[in-house]
Amino acid sequence: MIKFFRQIRKSLLMENTLKSISVLFLLMIFIGSCKKNSADQNESTINKTSNYKTTIENKIDSILDIMTIEEKVGQMNQYNGFWDVTGPIPKNGTAEMKYDHLKKGWVGAMLNVRGVEQIETLQKIAVEDTRLGIPLIFGYDVIHGYKTLSPIPLAEASSWDLEAIQKSARVAATEASSAGINWTFAPMVDITRDARWGRVMEGAGEDPFLGSKIAEARVKGFQGDNLKANNTIAACAKHFAAYGFAEAGKEYNTVDIGTSTLHNIVLPPFKAAVNADVKTIMNSFNELNGIPVTGSTYLQRDILKGEWGFQGFVVSDWASIRELINWGHAKNKKEAAKIAANAGSDMDMEGYVYVQELAKLVEQGDLKESVINDAVRRILRVKFELGLFDDPYKYCDIKNEENTLYHPKHQEVVLDIAKKSIVLLKNDNNLLPLKKAGQKIALIGALAADKSSPLGSWRTASDDDTAISVLEGLQKYTGNTLTYEKGVDLTIGQTNFINELDINYTDKSEFPNAIKAAKESDVVVIVLGEHGYQSGEGRSRTHLGLPGLQQELLEAVFKVNKNIVLVLNNGRPLAIEWAANHIPAIVEAWQLGSQSGNAIAQVLYGDYNPSGKLTMSFPRNVGQLPIYYNYKNTGRPTNDGNNVFWSHYSDSKNTPLFPFGYGLSYSNFEYSNFRINGREFKINDSIELSIDITNTGNYNGKEVVQLYIRDLVGSITRPIKELKGFELIEIKKGETKTVDFILNKELLGFYNNNGEFITEPGDFKVYIGGNSVDTLEKEIELIK
Ligand code: BGC
């Protein structure tokens, strides 16, 4: 309240009486809003009424009326804080300048500021020292948790458990909001087909259908039912669009894909996020078919804000507006600012371009003020929806912060999803689960005792070495003798940026100890893979085997003991053909976050029966990349004439090492009795499918039942398989369950090259199974 009286006082001193009247009007609206808020208990109901929306729009109108052009541009300006850095720092980005701009009201948002104390300090400046007192919005990369970490998103996706994924995002939002943050730069919904790209760890994998469901679950988890609560935060679907298709998996590279891939593969998860009411979208560093996407009117105005009716705001990626100059798409900062603003990029993240250029552009008549007004309206709308105007300090409760971070209940949630994220890739002779007593176990590998790598990349707020290691997890099972030997180091020193070209892996001095331990044991559990920072942003790789000397160690151990369980810790699919051919048991355990070691131990000992399924194909070798299950048939799909002229490699199979949707259980599931309620259907019909699944093994277990289709003839060629449904079911040993699916014209259709959604009559194959390869199939026909 004090603030508003101050505004009146200030406004009375203003020369422009009209402005004074507007400020008074603003005050009345605020008072109205406060009364309304205290009177109405059920905020979520209010949120949904159009009346409420109109009120917000009215409030925004009155604010816009009194804002100077600099203040408007200020809302479109986001500065990085003063310590965490997630991108290159330009020389002119001094703390003094940022502080000065903050006091002038020329900053609308911050990023990488965290903790109640810091956030409250900056919010106070915005609210109490600036002319209009508009609160800041604080963004942070809460990618897979804040302090308590969940598995990396690619791992979580392997659970196919939307409820667990939503819960994990809820925990992340609860912790981040308690530390003052009100906006996460997640979910990353980029579809990815190339494991060389380090950021595959941040997404949901290669499939747009599953990717859309996960995008929706994560948005709901972060935003909750009521954005005005103090434990919900605005989500941000990123990176719009096609960043995941960087050529050759090289970070920040050119993207050149066709319209069909754009509409059918890349855009659906973003659309799903918008439908789930995501409040913000981040654009990206890449160009798409010659236009850097930050300057793409087609993507941001025509599709996102036009066709999809997105009402939130678009934030640039870190300096991506300024980078229009590097791309050779803008001559200078002035041009970059103009192109990006016109194209619909509403906020400039740490680029200094908007704050320096936009006001001049408007004043010189080179940019319409309506463009600025639209951007500011969107930004203010999100601030209103978050309740920041009602209480700018709603996230600033130091007691709540202390009580919330690393809460034991959060540890339970992340342990649950960590177990569900593990994928059993191989289990010859039922080597797993391990016996709980009477076995001598050698635990080998630097990652086995590592308490940092399981936290993965993008864990900026979490404390180092807070993960439970595999060693710690296994030590809880005391019936066996456990000997630990690291065998070889994975990195030289602990560093955030591992430049593998600079690492000289030669030290094999620990090999003999590991070999001795293996020789003297019944079973070897060897934990190999990537260091926690070997995947993530800026970590593209050209070799996807086990880094360093780990492959050599594995082969040396194999020579003395073949009873090996290989546990993989990694942030991307790896090319492990030798291991797949030789090692009897392989467990894909990704980077599972805070509870990693406990989750792995529970799976190895059979306290949890693994149920995860891959959401990215594992290649046999790097030469196969990009590799994905929903490829096109081509004109020469088979080797009928027994000659070389068909689509293949002469030195490698076409198939992946492990396909999309694949994952074993300690039990077995048999599919039978696939039935459909007819063969011929009209376009508007509902097609009902059912299948029986029997657990024929010795353990109760879970299975992800997957539904795929193939549209045999299309005006645009269709993939050989497309996921169109899935259900995660629990089946007791000996039990049979029936799973039902429905197919309809939405699921059978696709986008044509004009971006229009169509469903064409014709023949379809329908498949159901436990992965994208082993399926039962039937045919149906769609008639007009
Ligand atoms: C990344 C974004 C991230 C941003 C802020 C950029 O480098 O591409 O995903 O949200 O930095 O940290």
mmCIF file of C-alpha atoms and ligand atoms in Angstrom, residues 78 80 84-88 111-112 139-143 184-186 188 190 197 199 202 236 238-239 243 251-252 282-285 315-319 323 349-350 458 460 537-538, ligand 1:
data_model
loop_
_atom_site.group_PDB
_atom_site.id
_atom_site.type_symbol
_atom_site.label_atom_id
_atom_site.label_comp_id
_atom_site.label_asym_id
_atom_site.label_seq_id
_atom_site.Cartn_x
_atom_site.Cartn_y
_atom_site.Cartn_z
ATOM 1 C CA GLN A 78 16.070 -9.671 -18.544
ATOM 2 C CA ASN A 80 21.489 -12.425 -15.469
ATOM 3 C CA ASP A 84 25.506 -18.387 -11.688
ATOM 4 C CA VAL A 85 26.364 -18.119 -15.332
ATOM 5 C CA THR A 86 24.745 -20.243 -17.983
ATOM 6 C CA GLY A 87 26.070 -18.486 -21.078
ATOM 7 C CA PRO A 88 28.845 -16.185 -22.307
ATOM 8 C CA LEU A 111 17.689 -15.001 -14.119
ATOM 9 C CA ASN A 112 20.142 -16.961 -12.049
ATOM 10 C CA GLY A 139 13.668 -17.208 -13.863
ATOM 11 C CA TYR A 140 15.928 -20.157 -13.178
ATOM 12 C CA ASP A 141 16.831 -23.413 -14.878
ATOM 13 C CA VAL A 142 14.923 -25.746 -12.596
ATOM 14 C CA ILE A 143 15.407 -28.567 -15.058
ATOM 15 C CA THR A 184 11.410 -22.128 -14.455
ATOM 16 C CA PHE A 185 13.031 -22.468 -17.864
ATOM 17 C CA ALA A 186 11.523 -25.915 -18.264
ATOM 18 C CA MET A 188 12.648 -28.613 -22.530
ATOM 19 C CA ASP A 190 12.830 -30.539 -28.060
ATOM 20 C CA TRP A 197 23.939 -33.594 -29.076
ATOM 21 C CA ARG A 199 21.194 -31.715 -24.620
ATOM 22 C CA GLU A 202 17.133 -32.515 -21.034
ATOM 23 C CA CYS A 236 8.592 -22.293 -20.029
ATOM 24 C CA LYS A 238 11.746 -24.501 -24.848
ATOM 25 C CA HIS A 239 13.485 -24.202 -27.295
ATOM 26 C CA TYR A 243 16.934 -26.835 -31.690
ATOM 27 C CA GLU A 251 25.760 -27.658 -30.424
ATOM 28 C CA TYR A 252 24.255 -24.374 -31.709
ATOM 29 C CA MET A 282 11.725 -19.734 -24.945
ATOM 30 C CA ASN A 283 13.020 -19.462 -28.469
ATOM 31 C CA SER A 284 16.395 -20.838 -29.423
ATOM 32 C CA PHE A 285 19.895 -20.438 -30.741
ATOM 33 C CA VAL A 315 11.700 -15.037 -23.876
ATOM 34 C CA SER A 316 14.777 -15.196 -26.058
ATOM 35 C CA ASP A 317 17.445 -17.714 -25.244
ATOM 36 C CA TRP A 318 20.610 -16.318 -23.668
ATOM 37 C CA ALA A 319 21.640 -13.436 -25.981
ATOM 38 C CA GLU A 323 23.364 -13.437 -31.997
ATOM 39 C CA MET A 349 17.597 -12.551 -22.026
ATOM 40 C CA GLU A 350 21.007 -11.120 -21.147
ATOM 41 C CA TRP A 458 21.700 -28.617 -15.017
ATOM 42 C CA THR A 460 23.092 -25.527 -10.611
ATOM 43 C CA GLU A 537 24.497 -27.799 -23.013
ATOM 44 C CA GLY A 538 27.722 -27.277 -24.942
HETATM 45 C C1 BGC B 1 20.081 -22.306 -22.515
HETATM 46 C C2 BGC B 1 18.685 -22.233 -21.970
HETATM 47 C C3 BGC B 1 18.717 -21.723 -20.558
HETATM 48 C C4 BGC B 1 19.384 -20.375 -20.557
HETATM 49 C C5 BGC B 1 19.429 -19.730 -19.192
HETATM 50 C C6 BGC B 1 20.840 -21.010 -22.322
HETATM 51 O O1 BGC B 1 22.181 -21.152 -22.613
HETATM 52 O O2 BGC B 1 20.042 -22.648 -23.879
HETATM 53 O O3 BGC B 1 18.066 -23.476 -22.057
HETATM 54 O O4 BGC B 1 17.433 -21.663 -20.042
HETATM 55 O O5 BGC B 1 20.711 -20.512 -21.009
HETATM 56 O O6 BGC B 1 20.277 -20.366 -18.351
#
